XYZ file of C-alpha atoms in Angstrom:
517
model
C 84.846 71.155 135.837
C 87.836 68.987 134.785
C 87.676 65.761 133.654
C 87.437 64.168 137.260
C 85.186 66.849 138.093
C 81.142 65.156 139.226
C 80.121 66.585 135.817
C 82.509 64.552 134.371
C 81.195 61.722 135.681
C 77.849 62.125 134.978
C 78.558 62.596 131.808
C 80.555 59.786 131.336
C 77.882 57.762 133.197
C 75.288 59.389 130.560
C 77.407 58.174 127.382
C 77.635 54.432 128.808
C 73.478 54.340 129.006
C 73.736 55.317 125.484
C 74.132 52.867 122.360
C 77.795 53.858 120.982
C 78.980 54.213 124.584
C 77.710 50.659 125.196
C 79.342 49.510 122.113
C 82.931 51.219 123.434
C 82.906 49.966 126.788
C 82.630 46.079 124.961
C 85.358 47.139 122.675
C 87.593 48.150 125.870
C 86.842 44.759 127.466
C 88.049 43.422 124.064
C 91.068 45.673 124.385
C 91.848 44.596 127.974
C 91.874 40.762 127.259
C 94.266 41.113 124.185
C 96.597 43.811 126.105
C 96.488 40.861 128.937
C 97.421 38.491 126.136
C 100.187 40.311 125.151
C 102.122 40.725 128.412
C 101.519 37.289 129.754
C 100.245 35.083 127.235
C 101.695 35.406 123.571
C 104.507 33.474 124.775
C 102.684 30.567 126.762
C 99.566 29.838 124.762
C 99.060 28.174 120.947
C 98.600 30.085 118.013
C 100.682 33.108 118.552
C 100.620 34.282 115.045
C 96.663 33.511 114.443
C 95.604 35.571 117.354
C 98.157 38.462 117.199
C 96.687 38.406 113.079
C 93.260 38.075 113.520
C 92.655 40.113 116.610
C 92.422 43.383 114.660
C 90.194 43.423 112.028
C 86.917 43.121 113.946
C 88.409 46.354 116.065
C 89.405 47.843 112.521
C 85.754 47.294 111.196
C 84.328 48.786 115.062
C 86.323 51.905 114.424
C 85.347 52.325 111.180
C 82.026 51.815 111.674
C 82.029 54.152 114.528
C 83.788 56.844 112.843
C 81.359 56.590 109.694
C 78.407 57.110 111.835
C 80.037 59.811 113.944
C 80.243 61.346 109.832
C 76.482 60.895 108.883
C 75.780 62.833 112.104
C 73.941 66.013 110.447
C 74.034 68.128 113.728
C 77.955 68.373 112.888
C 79.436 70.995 110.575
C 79.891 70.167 106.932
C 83.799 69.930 107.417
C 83.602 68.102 110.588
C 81.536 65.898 109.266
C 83.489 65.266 106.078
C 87.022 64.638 108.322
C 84.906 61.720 110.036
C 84.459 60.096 106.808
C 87.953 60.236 105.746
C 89.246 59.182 109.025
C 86.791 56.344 108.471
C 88.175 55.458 105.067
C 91.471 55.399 106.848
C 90.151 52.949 109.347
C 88.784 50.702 106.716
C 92.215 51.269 104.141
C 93.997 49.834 107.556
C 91.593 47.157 107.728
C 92.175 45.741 104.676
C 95.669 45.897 105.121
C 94.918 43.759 108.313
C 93.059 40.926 106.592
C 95.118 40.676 103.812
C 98.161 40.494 106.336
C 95.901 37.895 108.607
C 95.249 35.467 105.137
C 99.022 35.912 103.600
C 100.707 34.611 107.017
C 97.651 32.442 108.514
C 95.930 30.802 105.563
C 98.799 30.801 103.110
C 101.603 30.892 105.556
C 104.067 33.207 103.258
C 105.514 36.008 104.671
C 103.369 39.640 104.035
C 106.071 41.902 103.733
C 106.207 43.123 101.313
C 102.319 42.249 99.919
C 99.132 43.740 98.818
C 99.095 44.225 102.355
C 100.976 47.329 102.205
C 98.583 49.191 100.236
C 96.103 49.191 102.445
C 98.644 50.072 105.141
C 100.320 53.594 103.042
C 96.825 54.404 101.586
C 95.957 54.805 105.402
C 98.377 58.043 106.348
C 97.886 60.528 103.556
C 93.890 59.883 104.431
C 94.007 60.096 108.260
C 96.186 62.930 107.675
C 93.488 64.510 105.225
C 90.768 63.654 108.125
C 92.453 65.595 111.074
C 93.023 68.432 108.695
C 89.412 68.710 107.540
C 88.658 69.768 110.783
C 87.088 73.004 110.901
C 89.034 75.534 113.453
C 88.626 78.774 114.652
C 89.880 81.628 112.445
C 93.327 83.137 113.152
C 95.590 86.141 112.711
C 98.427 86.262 110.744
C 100.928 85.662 113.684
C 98.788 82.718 115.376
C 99.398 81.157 111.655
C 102.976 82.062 111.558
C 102.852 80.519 115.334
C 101.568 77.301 114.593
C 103.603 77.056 111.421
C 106.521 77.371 113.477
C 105.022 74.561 116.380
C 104.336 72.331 113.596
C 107.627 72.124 112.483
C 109.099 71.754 116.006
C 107.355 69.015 116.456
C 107.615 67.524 113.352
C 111.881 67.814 113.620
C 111.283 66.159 116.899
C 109.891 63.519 115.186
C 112.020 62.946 112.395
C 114.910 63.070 114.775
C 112.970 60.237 116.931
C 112.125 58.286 113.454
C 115.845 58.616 112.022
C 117.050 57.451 115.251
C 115.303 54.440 115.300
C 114.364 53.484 112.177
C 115.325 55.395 108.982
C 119.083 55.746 110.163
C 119.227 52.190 110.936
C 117.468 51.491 107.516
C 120.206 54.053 105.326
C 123.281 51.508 107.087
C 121.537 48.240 106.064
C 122.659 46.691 102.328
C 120.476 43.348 102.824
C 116.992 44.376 101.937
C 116.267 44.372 98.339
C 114.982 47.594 96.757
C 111.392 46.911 97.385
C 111.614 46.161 100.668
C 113.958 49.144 101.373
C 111.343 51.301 99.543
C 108.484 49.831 101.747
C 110.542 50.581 104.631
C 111.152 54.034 104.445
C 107.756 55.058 103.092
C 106.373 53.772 106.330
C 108.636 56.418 108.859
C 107.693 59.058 106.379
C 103.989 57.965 106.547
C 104.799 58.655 110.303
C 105.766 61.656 109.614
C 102.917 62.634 107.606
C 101.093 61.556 110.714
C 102.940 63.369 113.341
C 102.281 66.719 111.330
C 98.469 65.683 111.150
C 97.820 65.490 114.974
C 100.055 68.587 115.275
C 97.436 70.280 113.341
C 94.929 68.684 115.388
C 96.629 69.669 119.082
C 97.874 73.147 118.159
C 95.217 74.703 116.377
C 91.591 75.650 118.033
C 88.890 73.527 116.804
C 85.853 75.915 115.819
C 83.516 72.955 116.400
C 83.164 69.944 118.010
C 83.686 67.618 120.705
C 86.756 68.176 122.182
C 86.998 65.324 124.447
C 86.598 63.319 121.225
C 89.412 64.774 119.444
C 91.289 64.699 122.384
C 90.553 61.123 122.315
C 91.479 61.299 118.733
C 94.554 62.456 118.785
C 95.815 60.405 121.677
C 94.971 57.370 119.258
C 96.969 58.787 116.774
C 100.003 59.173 119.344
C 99.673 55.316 120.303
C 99.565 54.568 116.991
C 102.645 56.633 116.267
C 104.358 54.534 119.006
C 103.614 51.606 117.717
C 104.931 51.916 114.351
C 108.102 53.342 114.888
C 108.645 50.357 117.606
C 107.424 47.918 115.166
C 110.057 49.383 112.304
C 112.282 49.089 115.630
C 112.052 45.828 115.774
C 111.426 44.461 112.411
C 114.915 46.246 111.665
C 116.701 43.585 114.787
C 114.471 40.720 112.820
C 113.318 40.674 116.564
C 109.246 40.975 115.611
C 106.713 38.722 116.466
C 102.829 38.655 116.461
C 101.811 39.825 119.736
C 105.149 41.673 121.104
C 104.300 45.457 122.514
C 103.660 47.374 119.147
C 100.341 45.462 118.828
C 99.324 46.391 122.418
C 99.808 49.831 121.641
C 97.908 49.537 117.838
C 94.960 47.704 119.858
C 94.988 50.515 122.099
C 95.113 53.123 119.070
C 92.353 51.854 117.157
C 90.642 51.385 120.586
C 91.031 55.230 120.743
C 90.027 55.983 117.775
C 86.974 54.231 118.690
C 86.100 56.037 121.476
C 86.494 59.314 120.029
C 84.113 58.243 117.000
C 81.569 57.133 119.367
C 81.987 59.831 121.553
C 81.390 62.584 118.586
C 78.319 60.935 117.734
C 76.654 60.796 121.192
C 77.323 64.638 121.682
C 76.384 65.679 118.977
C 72.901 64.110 119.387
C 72.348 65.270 122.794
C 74.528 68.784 122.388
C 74.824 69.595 118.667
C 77.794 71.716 118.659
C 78.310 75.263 117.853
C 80.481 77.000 115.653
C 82.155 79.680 117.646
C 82.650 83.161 115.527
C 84.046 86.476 116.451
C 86.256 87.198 119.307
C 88.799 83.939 119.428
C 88.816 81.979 122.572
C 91.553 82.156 125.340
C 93.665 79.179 124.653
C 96.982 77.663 126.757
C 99.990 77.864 125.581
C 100.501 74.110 124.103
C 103.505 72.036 125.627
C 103.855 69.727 122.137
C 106.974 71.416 120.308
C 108.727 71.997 124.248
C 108.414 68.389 124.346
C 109.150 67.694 120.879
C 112.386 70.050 121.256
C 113.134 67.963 124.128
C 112.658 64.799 123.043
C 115.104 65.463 120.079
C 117.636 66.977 121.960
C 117.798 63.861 124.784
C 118.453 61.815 121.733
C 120.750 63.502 120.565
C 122.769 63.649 123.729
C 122.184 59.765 123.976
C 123.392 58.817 120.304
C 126.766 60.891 121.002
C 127.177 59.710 125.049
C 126.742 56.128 123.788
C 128.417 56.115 119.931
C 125.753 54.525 118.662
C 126.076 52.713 115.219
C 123.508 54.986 113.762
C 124.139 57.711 111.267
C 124.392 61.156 113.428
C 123.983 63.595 110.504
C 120.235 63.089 110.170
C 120.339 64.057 113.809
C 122.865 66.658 114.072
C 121.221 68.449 110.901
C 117.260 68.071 112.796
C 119.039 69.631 115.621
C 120.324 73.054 113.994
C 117.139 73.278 112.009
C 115.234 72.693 115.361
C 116.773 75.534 117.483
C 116.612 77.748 114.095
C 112.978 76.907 114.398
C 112.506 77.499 118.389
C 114.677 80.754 117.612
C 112.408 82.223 115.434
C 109.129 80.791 117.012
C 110.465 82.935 120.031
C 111.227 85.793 117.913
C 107.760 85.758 116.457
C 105.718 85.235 120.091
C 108.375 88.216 121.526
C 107.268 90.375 118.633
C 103.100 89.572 119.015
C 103.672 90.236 122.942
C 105.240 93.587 122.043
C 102.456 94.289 119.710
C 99.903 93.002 122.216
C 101.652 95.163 125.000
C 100.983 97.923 122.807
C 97.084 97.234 121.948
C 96.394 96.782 125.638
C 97.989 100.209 126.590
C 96.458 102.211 123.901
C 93.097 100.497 124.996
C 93.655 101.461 128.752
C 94.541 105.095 128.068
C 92.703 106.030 125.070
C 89.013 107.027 124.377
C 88.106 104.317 122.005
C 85.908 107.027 120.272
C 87.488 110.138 119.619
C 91.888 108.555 119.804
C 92.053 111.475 122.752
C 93.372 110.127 126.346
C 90.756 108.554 128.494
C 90.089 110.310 131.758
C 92.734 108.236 134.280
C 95.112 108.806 131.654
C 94.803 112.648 131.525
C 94.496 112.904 135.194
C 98.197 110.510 135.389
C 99.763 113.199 132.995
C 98.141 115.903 134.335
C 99.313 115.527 137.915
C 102.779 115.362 136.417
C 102.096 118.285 134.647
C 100.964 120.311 137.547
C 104.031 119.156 139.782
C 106.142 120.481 137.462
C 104.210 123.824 137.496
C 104.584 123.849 141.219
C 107.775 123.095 141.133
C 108.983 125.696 138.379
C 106.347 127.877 138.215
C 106.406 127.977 134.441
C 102.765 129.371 133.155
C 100.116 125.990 132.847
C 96.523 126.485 131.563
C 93.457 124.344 131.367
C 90.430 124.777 128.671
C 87.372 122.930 129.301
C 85.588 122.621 125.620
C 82.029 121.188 124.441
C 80.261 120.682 121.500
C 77.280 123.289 121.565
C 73.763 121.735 120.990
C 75.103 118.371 121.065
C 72.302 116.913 122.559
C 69.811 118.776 119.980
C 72.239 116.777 117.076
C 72.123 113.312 118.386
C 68.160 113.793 118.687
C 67.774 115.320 115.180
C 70.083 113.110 113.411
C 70.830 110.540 115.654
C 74.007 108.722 117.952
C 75.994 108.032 115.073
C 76.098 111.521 113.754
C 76.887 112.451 116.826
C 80.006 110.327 117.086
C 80.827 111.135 113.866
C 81.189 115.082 115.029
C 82.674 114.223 118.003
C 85.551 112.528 115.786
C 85.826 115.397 114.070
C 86.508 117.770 116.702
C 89.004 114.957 118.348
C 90.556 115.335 115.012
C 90.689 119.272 115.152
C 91.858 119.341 118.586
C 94.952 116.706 117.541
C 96.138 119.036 114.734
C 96.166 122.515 116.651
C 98.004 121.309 119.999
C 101.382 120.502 120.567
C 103.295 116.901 121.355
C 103.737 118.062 125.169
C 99.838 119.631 125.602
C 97.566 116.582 126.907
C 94.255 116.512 125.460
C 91.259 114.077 126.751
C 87.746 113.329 126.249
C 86.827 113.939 129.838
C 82.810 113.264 129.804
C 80.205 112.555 127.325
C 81.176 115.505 124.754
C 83.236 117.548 127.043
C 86.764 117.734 126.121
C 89.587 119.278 128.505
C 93.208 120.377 127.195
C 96.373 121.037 129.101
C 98.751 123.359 128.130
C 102.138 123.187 129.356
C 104.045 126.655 128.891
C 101.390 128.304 128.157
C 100.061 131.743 129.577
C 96.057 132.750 128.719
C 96.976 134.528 125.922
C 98.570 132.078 124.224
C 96.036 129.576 125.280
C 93.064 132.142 123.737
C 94.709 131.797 120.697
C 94.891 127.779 120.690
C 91.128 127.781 120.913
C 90.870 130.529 118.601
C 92.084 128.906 116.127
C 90.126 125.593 117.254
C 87.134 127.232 116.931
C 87.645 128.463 113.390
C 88.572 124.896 112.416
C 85.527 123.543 113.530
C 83.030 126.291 112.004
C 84.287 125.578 109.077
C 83.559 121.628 109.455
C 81.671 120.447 106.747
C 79.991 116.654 107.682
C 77.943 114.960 104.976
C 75.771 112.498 107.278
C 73.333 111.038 104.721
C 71.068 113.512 102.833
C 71.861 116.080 105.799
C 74.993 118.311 105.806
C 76.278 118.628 109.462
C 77.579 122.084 110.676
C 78.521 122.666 114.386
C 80.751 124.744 116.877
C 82.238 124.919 120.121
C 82.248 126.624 123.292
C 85.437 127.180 125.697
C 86.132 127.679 129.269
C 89.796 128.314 129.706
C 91.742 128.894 133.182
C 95.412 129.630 134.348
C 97.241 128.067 136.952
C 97.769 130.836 139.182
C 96.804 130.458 142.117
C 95.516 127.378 141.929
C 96.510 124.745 144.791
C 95.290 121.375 143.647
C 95.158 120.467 139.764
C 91.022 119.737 140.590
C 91.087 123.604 141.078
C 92.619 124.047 138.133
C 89.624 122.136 136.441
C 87.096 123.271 137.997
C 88.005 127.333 137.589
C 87.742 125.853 133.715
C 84.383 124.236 134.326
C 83.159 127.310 135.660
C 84.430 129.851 133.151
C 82.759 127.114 130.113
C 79.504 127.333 131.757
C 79.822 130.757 131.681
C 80.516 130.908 128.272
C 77.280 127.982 127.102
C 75.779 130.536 129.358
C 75.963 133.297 126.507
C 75.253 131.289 123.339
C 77.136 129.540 120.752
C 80.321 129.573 119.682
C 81.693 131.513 122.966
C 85.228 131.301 125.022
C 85.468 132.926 128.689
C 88.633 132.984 131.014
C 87.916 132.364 135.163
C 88.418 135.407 137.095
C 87.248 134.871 140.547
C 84.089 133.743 140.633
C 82.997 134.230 136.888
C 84.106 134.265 133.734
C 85.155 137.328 130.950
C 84.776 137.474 127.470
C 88.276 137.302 125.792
């Protein structure tokens, strides 16, 4: 059931009783008091900068703890498991950055930007990145790659169009930093953007393995995290930043997140050790990410040129042509896999997945037409009714295989010898019917005349053995006939007539029996 389903519940009920649920429920508590200092005491109480510092590295150190236990967890795939430990690592590289921030500004009281600080804080995006990559998913075909290519860089435009908007074009217009800090300030929007293609990955492509609540969970932390920095860069840029405004809500919430999805990983996969699914790919939606992302850049776009903002608009306009090329071709490419799907699906609902003849409802949907026309026109029509002789006899001897394999081969025979407008089907086990358009009994003797001769002469190698076989023939007009079931059946009659004398024999209905040709 969905996530507010009773299962849901229980489950969630099940993961509190446990240790690393426990452990995330205290860290929400923790969250809920600083999100409550945030909105309506950073401005009222003492020691603004102390608490909005050293709030985070105890839930830096949680997370990371969480995460590198979820990465020890041996019921986990070896790839899960090592994207875990690298998210972990980019937990703790955060961390760091966190205390060193906490003791430049707190202990020392110098400003931390820019500071040793910042390594921690850039080491942190290529490794989260690595982590959400590492994540084992489900093999695809060459057009779900070329699909998620495309998605991925639809939302990644999106977000360099949000990014440039608020924080790199505002950075390219600004002369007052020194090179340093400009340096530190653009390499953290393009760690964003490193980022924002990392959870794409994560979102858009169908984990093999694993929890997906928890990477779910994961990726939402990512996306408050996201949302944080660029309104941090926001507001650093209006030298309008303080400890404990709204980015550090939304970075409590993130690691928070990140958190829960760590803990959750390792629960499941002690009580249900996940399994790697192979084969036939899963039914997946259809993701809403790069609609929104296409979206999100356009709105700005509109708003930047309704408003004549100061900021650059080239960064924008340019995102915005390469975003609907993008779209363009992404719709291209999902037109041209429906087509080909379209295809697959009718070929598998009208052929015989065996022999590449029609399937029975498809030769009886041609073969009405057929039929009305004869009515209708009155032009000569004939049906032949053909089966492999001892067929039976070869699938015992040899097997179901070698039988298949003949079968093939007459399928093969019969597509060579007919015409584009004569309708051949597998009609039953290894009874074969043809419909001949145009086509008196004469004419028609001399199709499975020559049908016959093709298939004495088949030569199988099955094995050691060396396969020989032939066929019999029933073959009726149209004359006569009111219903196209007639039709078949006068041909059903005059084959058992013919199986009736042996091998290798054709008769022709006439009346209630059949002749020799």
């Amino acid at each position: 059931m969905g996530i507010w389903g009773r299962p849901a519940f229980g489950g969630l009920r099940t993961w509190l009783a446990d240790r690393s649920g426990r452990v995330v429920l205290i860290l929400g508590l923790y969250v809920l008091a600083f999100v409550a200092w945030v909105a309506w005491g950073a401005d009222r109480l003492p020691y603004r900068e102390a608490i909005g510092d050293l709030a985070f590295p105890p839930m830096g150190l949680a997370a990371w703890a969480l995460a590198w236990q979820a990465g020890q967890n041996r019921a986990l795939p070896g790839r899960a498991r090592a994207a875990w430990r690298v998210i972990a690592l980019a937990l703790l590289s955060w961390t760091a950055g966190d205390v060193a921030w906490a003791y430049l500004e707190v202990v020392r009281g110098v400003s931390p930007f820019p500071s040793v600080a910042d390594i921690g804080y850039l080491l942190f995006y290529p490794l989260m990145m690595a982590g959400l990559l590492l994540f084992p998913h489900a093999p695809a075909t060459a057009a779900e790659r070329a699909t998620f290519w495309l998605d991925a860089a639809t939302v990644l435009l999106g977000g360099w169009m949000v990014i440039w908007y608020f924080v790199l074009g505002p950075i390219a217009l600004s002369a007052q930093a020194s090179t340093v800090e400009t340096v530190l300030s653009t390499a953290y929007p393009i760690g964003d953007l490193v980022m924002i293609f990392g959870v794409a990955a994560l979102l858009l492509r169908q984990p093999q393995a694993g929890d997906r609540t928890a990477l779910g969970l994961l990726g939402a932390a990512v996306g408050a995290f996201l949302a944080a920095d660029i309104g941090f860069g926001y507001l650093t840029l209006q030298d309008r930043y303080r400890p404990g405004d709204w980015p550090d809500a939304l970075w409590m919430l993130a690691w928070w997140l990140a958190a829960a999805a760590a803990g959750h990983q390792a629960w499941t996969a002690r009580v249900r050790p996940p399994v790697e699914r192979t084969g036939i790919a899963q039914a997946v939606g259809i993701s809403p990410l790069p609609y929104l992302a296409a979206v999100l850049g356009y709105i700005l776009l509109f708003v930047a040129g309704r408003y004549a903002t100061p900021y650059p608009l080239g960064g924008l306009l340019y995102a915005a042509i390469a975003l609907t090329g993008v779209v363009l071709i992404r719709q291209l490419t999902v037109m041209g896999e429906n087509l080909r799907l379209l295809g697959s699906l009718r070929e598998l609902a009208t052929t015989d997945s065996l022999t590449g003849l029609l399937n029975r409802r498809a030769f009886f949907d041609l073969a009405e037409r057929e039929f009305a026309r004869y009515q209708r026109y009155r032009h000569p029509l004939c049906a032949v009714m053909v089966d492999v002789d001892n067929f039976k006899d070869l699938n015992d001897r040899y097997g179901h295989l070698a039988g298949d394999e003949i079968l093939q081969h007459v399928a093969r025979q019969i597509r060579q010898e007919l015409r584009r407008v004569d309708v051949a089907a597998r009609f039953g086990g290894d009874e074969l019917v043809l419909l001949l358009p145009e086509t008196g009994i004469d004419d028609a003797l001399r199709v499975v005349s020559r049908l016959r001769h093709a298939v004495a002469e088949m030569r199988l190698s099955f094995g050691e053995h060396l396969l020989r076989t032939s066929i019999s023939a029933g073959v009726a007009s149209a004359d006569g006939c009111p219903s196209l079931e007639a039709l078949l059946q006068r041909a059903d009659l005059a084959l058992y007539q013919a199986k009736q004398a042996g091998r290798d024999q054709v008769r022709v209905f006439e009346g209630t029996s059949g002749r020799a040709p």
